[in-house]
Backbone as ProteinMPNN parsed JSONL, in Angstrom:
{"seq_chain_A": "XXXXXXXXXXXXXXXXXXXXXXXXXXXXXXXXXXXXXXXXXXXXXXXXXXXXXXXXXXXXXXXXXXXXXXXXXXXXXXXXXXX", "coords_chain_A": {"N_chain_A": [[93.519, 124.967, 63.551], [90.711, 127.31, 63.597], [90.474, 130.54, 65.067], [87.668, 130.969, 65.893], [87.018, 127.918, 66.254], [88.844, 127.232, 68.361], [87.603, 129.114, 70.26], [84.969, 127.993, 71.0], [85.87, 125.313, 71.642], [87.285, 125.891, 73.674], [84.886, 127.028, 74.84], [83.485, 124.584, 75.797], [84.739, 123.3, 77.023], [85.282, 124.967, 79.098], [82.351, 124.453, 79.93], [81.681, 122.178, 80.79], [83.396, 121.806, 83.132], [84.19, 120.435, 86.349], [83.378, 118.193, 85.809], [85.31, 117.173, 83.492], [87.162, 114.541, 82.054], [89.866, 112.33, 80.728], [89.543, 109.441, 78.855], [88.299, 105.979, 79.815], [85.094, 105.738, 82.147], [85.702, 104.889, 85.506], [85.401, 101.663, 87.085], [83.653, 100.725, 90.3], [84.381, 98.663, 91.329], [86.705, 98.372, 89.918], [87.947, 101.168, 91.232], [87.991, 100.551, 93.771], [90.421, 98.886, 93.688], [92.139, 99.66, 92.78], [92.525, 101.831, 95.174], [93.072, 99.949, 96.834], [95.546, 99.145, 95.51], [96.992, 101.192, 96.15], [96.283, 101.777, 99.181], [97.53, 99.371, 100.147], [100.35, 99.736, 99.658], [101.482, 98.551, 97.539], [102.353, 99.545, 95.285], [104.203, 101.139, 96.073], [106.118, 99.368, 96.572], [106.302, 98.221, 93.159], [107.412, 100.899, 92.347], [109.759, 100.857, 93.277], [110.886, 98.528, 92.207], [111.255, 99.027, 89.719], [112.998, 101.615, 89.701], [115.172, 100.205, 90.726], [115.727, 98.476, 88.654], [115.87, 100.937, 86.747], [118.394, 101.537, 87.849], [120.516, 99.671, 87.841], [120.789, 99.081, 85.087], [122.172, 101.916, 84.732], [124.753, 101.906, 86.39], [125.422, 99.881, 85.144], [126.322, 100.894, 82.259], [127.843, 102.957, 83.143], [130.118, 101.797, 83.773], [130.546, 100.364, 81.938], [131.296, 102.336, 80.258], [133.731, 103.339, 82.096], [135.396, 101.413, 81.529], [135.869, 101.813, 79.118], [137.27, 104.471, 79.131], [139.432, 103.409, 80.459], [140.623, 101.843, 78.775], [141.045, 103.98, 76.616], [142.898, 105.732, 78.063], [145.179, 103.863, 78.772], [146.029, 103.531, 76.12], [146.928, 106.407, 75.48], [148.795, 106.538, 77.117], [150.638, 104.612, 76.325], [151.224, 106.051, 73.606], [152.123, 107.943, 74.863], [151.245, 110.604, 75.794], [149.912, 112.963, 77.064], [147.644, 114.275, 79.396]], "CA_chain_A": [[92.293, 125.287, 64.254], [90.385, 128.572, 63.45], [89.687, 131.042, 66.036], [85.881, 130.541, 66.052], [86.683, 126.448, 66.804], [89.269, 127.089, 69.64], [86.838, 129.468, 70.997], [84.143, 126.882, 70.987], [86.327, 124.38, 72.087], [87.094, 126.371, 75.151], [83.807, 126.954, 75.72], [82.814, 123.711, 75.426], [85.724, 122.605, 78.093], [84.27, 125.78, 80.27], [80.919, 124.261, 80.292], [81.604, 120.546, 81.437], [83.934, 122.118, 84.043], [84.851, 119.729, 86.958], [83.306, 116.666, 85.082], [85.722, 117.178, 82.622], [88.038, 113.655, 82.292], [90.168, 112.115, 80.447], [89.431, 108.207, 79.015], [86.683, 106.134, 79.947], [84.769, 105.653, 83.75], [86.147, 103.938, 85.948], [84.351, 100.892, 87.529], [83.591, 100.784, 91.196], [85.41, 97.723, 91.173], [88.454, 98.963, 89.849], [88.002, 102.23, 92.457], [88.412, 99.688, 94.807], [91.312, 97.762, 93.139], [92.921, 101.244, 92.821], [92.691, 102.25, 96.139], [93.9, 99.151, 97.547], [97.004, 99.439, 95.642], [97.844, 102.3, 97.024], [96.778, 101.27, 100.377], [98.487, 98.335, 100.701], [101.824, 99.45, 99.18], [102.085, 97.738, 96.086], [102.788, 100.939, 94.941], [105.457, 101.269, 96.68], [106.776, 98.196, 95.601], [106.259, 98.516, 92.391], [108.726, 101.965, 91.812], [111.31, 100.227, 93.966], [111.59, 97.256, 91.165], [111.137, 100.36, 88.237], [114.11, 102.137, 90.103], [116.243, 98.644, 91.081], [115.753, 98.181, 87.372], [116.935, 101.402, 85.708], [119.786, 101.5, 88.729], [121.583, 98.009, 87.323], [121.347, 99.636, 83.946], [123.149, 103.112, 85.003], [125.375, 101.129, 86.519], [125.891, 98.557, 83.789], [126.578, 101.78, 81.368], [129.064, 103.322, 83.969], [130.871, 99.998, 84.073], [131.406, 100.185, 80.004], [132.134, 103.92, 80.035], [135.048, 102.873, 82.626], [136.042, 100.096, 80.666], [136.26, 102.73, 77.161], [137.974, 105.128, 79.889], [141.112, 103.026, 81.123], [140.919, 101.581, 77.36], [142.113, 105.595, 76.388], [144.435, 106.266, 79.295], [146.631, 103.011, 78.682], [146.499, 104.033, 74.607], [147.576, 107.774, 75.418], [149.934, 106.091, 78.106], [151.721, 104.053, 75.388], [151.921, 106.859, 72.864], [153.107, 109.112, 76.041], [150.201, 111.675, 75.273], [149.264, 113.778, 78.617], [146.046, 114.844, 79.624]], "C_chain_A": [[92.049, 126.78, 64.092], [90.141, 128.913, 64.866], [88.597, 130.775, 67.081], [86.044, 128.867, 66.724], [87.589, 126.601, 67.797], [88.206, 127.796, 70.698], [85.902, 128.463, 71.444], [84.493, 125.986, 71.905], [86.856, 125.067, 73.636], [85.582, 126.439, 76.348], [83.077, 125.77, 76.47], [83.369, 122.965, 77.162], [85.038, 123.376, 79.335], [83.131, 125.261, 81.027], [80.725, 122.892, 81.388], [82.49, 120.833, 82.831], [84.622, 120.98, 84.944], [84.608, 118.338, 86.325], [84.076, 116.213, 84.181], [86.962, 115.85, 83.18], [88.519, 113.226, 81.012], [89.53, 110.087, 79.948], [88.124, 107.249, 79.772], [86.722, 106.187, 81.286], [85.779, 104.724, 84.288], [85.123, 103.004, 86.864], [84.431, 101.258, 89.515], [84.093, 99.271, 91.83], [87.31, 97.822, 91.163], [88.538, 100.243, 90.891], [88.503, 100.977, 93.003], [89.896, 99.081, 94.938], [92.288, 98.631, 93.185], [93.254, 101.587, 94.107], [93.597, 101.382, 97.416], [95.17, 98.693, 97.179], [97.836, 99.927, 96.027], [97.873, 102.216, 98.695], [98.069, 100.412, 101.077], [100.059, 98.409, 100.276], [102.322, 99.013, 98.22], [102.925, 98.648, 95.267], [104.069, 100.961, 94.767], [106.678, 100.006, 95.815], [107.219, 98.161, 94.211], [107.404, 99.843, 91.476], [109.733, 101.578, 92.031], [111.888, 98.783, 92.841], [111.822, 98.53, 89.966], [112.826, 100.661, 88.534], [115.139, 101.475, 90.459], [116.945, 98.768, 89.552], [116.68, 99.172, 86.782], [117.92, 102.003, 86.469], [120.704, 100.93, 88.136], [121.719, 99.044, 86.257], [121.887, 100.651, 83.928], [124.512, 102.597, 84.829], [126.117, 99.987, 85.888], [126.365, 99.655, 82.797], [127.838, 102.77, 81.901], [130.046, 102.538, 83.969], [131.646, 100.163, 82.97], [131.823, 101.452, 80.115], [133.575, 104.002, 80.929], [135.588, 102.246, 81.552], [136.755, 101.031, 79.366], [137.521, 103.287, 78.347], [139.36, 104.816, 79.812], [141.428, 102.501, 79.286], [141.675, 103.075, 76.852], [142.523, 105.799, 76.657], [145.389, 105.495, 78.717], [146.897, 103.221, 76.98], [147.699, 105.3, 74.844], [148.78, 107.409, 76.415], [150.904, 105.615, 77.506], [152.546, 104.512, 74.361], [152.429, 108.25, 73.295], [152.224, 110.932, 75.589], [149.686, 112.049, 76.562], [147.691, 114.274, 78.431], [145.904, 116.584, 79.223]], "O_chain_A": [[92.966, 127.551, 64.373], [89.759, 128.122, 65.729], [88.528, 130.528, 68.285], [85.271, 128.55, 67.628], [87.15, 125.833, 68.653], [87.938, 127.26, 71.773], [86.207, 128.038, 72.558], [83.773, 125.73, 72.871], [86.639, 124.423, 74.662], [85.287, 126.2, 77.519], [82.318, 125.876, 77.433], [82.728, 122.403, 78.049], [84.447, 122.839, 80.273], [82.872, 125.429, 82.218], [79.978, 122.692, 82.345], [82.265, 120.011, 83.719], [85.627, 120.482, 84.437], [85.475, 117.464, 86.308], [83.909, 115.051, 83.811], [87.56, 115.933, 84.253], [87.838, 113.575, 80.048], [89.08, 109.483, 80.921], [87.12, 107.803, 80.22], [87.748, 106.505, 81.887], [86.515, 103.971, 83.651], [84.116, 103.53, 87.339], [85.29, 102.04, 89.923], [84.019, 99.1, 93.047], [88.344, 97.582, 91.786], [89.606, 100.148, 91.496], [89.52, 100.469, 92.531], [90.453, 98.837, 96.009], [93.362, 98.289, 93.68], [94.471, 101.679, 94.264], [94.318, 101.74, 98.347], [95.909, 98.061, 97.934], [98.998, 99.603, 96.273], [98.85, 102.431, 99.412], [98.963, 100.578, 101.907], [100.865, 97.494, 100.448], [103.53, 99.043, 97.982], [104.001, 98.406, 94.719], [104.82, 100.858, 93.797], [107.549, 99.952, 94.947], [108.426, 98.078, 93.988], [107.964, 99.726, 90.386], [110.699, 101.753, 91.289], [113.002, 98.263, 92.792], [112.954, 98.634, 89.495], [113.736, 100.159, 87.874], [116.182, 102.122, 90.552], [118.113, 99.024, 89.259], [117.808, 98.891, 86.375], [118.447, 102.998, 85.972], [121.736, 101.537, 87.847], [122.622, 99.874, 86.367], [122.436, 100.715, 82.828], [125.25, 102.653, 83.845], [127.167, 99.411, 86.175], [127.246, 99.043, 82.193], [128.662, 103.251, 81.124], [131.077, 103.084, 84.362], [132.872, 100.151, 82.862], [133.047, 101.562, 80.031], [134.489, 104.694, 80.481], [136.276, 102.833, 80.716], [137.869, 100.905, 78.856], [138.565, 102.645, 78.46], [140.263, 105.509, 79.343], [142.451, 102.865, 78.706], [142.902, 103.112, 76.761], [143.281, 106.445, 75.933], [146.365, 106.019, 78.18], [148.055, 103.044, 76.602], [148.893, 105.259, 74.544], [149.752, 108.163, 76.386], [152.044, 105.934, 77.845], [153.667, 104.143, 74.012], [152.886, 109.209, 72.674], [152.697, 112.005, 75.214], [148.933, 111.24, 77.104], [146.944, 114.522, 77.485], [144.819, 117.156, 79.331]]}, "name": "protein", "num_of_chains": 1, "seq": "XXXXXXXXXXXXXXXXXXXXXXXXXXXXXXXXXXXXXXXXXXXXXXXXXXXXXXXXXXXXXXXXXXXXXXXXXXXXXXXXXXX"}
């Protein structure tokens, strides 16, 4: 991008100011549909399965990294190898 077209392109952003958005309108429908997700909690809901979700899998990856773990101790245990 030259100069001259970021300038521009600033200006351009300058000009439209608070109208400036991202993607298309949104309906007054979906406002609605929107708002009552967040009212009602779904929301909420919604992060708590996200975060359930990539909990188990921590947890499921902690599990195997044990598992390697005592797998190396009882090796270095057999060939009498200290920490």
């Amino acid at each position: 991008m030259t100069p001259e077209e970021a300038k521009a392109w600033v200006d351009e952003v300058d000009e439209l100011g608070s109208s400036l958005f991202a993607g298309r309108e949104v309906t007054h429908e979906e406002f609605l549909q929107l708002g009552d997700y967040y009212l009602n909690g779904k929301y909420l809901i919604n992060s708590l399965k996200i975060v359930r979700k990539e909990k188990l899998e921590a947890l499921e990856e902690v599990a195997s990294l044990e598992a390697v773990e005592q797998s190396i101790l009882k090796r270095m245990k057999e060939q009498n190898i200290e920490e």
